Amino acid sequence: MSTLKPSILLIYTGGTIGMMQDPKTGALKPFNFKHLTKQVPELHRLDVQLDSVSFSKPIDSSNMHPRIWIELAEIIEKNYAKYAGFVVLHGSDTMAYSASALSFMFENLAKPIIFTGSQLPIGIIRTDGKENLITAIEIAAARYQGKPVVPEVAVYFEYELYRGNRTLKYNSAHFDAFKSPNYAVLAEAGVKIEYNTAAIQKDSAKKLIVHKQWDNDILVLFLFPGISKKITQHMLATPGIKAILIQTFGSGNALTDKWFIDALQQAIQRGVIILNITQCLEGRVIQGKYETSSMLEKIGVCGGADMTMEAALTKLMFLLGKKLPAEKVKQLLMQNLRGELTIS
Ligand code: ASP
């Protein structure tokens, strides 16, 4: 059937939006996707040509894994030429990780990939899922002068659109569940959808490249006052670690104890890459601002600027997967690849 309406592919991966209560246990679990479209007859009234595809086994997003990101990316890659945009229905728990991951996987993206989900299943009368789904489709289909308005991986939730690799889930109870603390909101949906065009990436004229290699040999080390010397030394010396993400205090500060710096330095000498991310949700890592981060800079820890933990972690897995020399990985970590960090 030929149509001038933009064609959108809806991909259901799982998550609350399409869950039902198990009558026996009362727990929420994913159900057959066909029920989802039945629940939202309004979808047929949208001015788009909508097709949908579901994972054969929809998941709760806490079971997300890089091999599922590849599965998802391949669905988009296979259908890339055929559709004007993509909407990914995904559980909210790890949506920020998946949106970050896909942003790194799709180099030279020229079409919208909009993630959305909900806090309440779509079949529940007070659901937030309907509005999220309908507006995400409208955003994926939006065009201006023949070009997509949002040619990037983004997250739409509760009236706001965010850059995917800048988001984090910060609230498990409110409909307003996401934030993009270090980057402007890309659009706000009120009576009209107001796009912040200055903040939205431009579409790329270059050929799309889909990267599919991941390496998860990474340790995440969350610092706290009184962190155990014995346990930390043991963790940092774990065989097989290729990278360590340290979550530090404030603007990238850490304890200055000799044993700690020595343990980091020994890891770096073994070829391990160390990336410094702040525990603060807003602000950035500035190594060398305080004495408590000068040594990190000196021994070769990479400063993660204003990246979210989700973006930093997926960027590390993505870069390690490319099997590049350590120096190149370090250089790329500190560069802005997909709008995930602000160069100061
Ligand atoms: N546990 C669910 C998931 O992430 C929560 C949600 O969908 O919002 O799959």
PDB file of C-alpha atoms and ligand atoms in Angstrom, residues 15-16 60-61 91-93 118-119, ligand 1:
ATOM      1  CA  GLY A  15       8.576  -3.564  30.353  1.00  0.00           C
ATOM      2  CA  THR A  16       5.629  -2.473  32.452  1.00  0.00           C
ATOM      3  CA  ASP A  60      11.545  -7.029  32.208  1.00  0.00           C
ATOM      4  CA  SER A  61      14.345  -4.581  31.423  1.00  0.00           C
ATOM      5  CA  GLY A  91      11.045  -1.104  30.639  1.00  0.00           C
ATOM      6  CA  SER A  92      11.976   2.077  32.421  1.00  0.00           C
ATOM      7  CA  ASP A  93      14.442   0.440  34.847  1.00  0.00           C
ATOM      8  CA  SER A 118       5.501   3.590  31.425  1.00  0.00           C
ATOM      9  CA  GLN A 119       5.213   3.275  35.171  1.00  0.00           C
TER      10      GLN A 119
HETATM   11  N1  ASP B   1      10.629  -3.493  35.892  1.00  0.00           N
HETATM   12  C1  ASP B   1      10.083  -2.782  34.747  1.00  0.00           C
HETATM   13  C2  ASP B   1      11.111  -2.837  33.632  1.00  0.00           C
HETATM   14  O1  ASP B   1      12.045  -2.080  33.630  1.00  0.00           O
HETATM   15  C3  ASP B   1       9.758  -1.381  35.111  1.00  0.00           C
HETATM   16  C4  ASP B   1       9.183  -0.558  33.974  1.00  0.00           C
HETATM   17  O2  ASP B   1       8.896  -1.010  32.904  1.00  0.00           O
HETATM   18  O3  ASP B   1       8.988   0.638  34.159  1.00  0.00           O
HETATM   19  O4  ASP B   1      10.997  -3.648  32.743  1.00  0.00           O
END
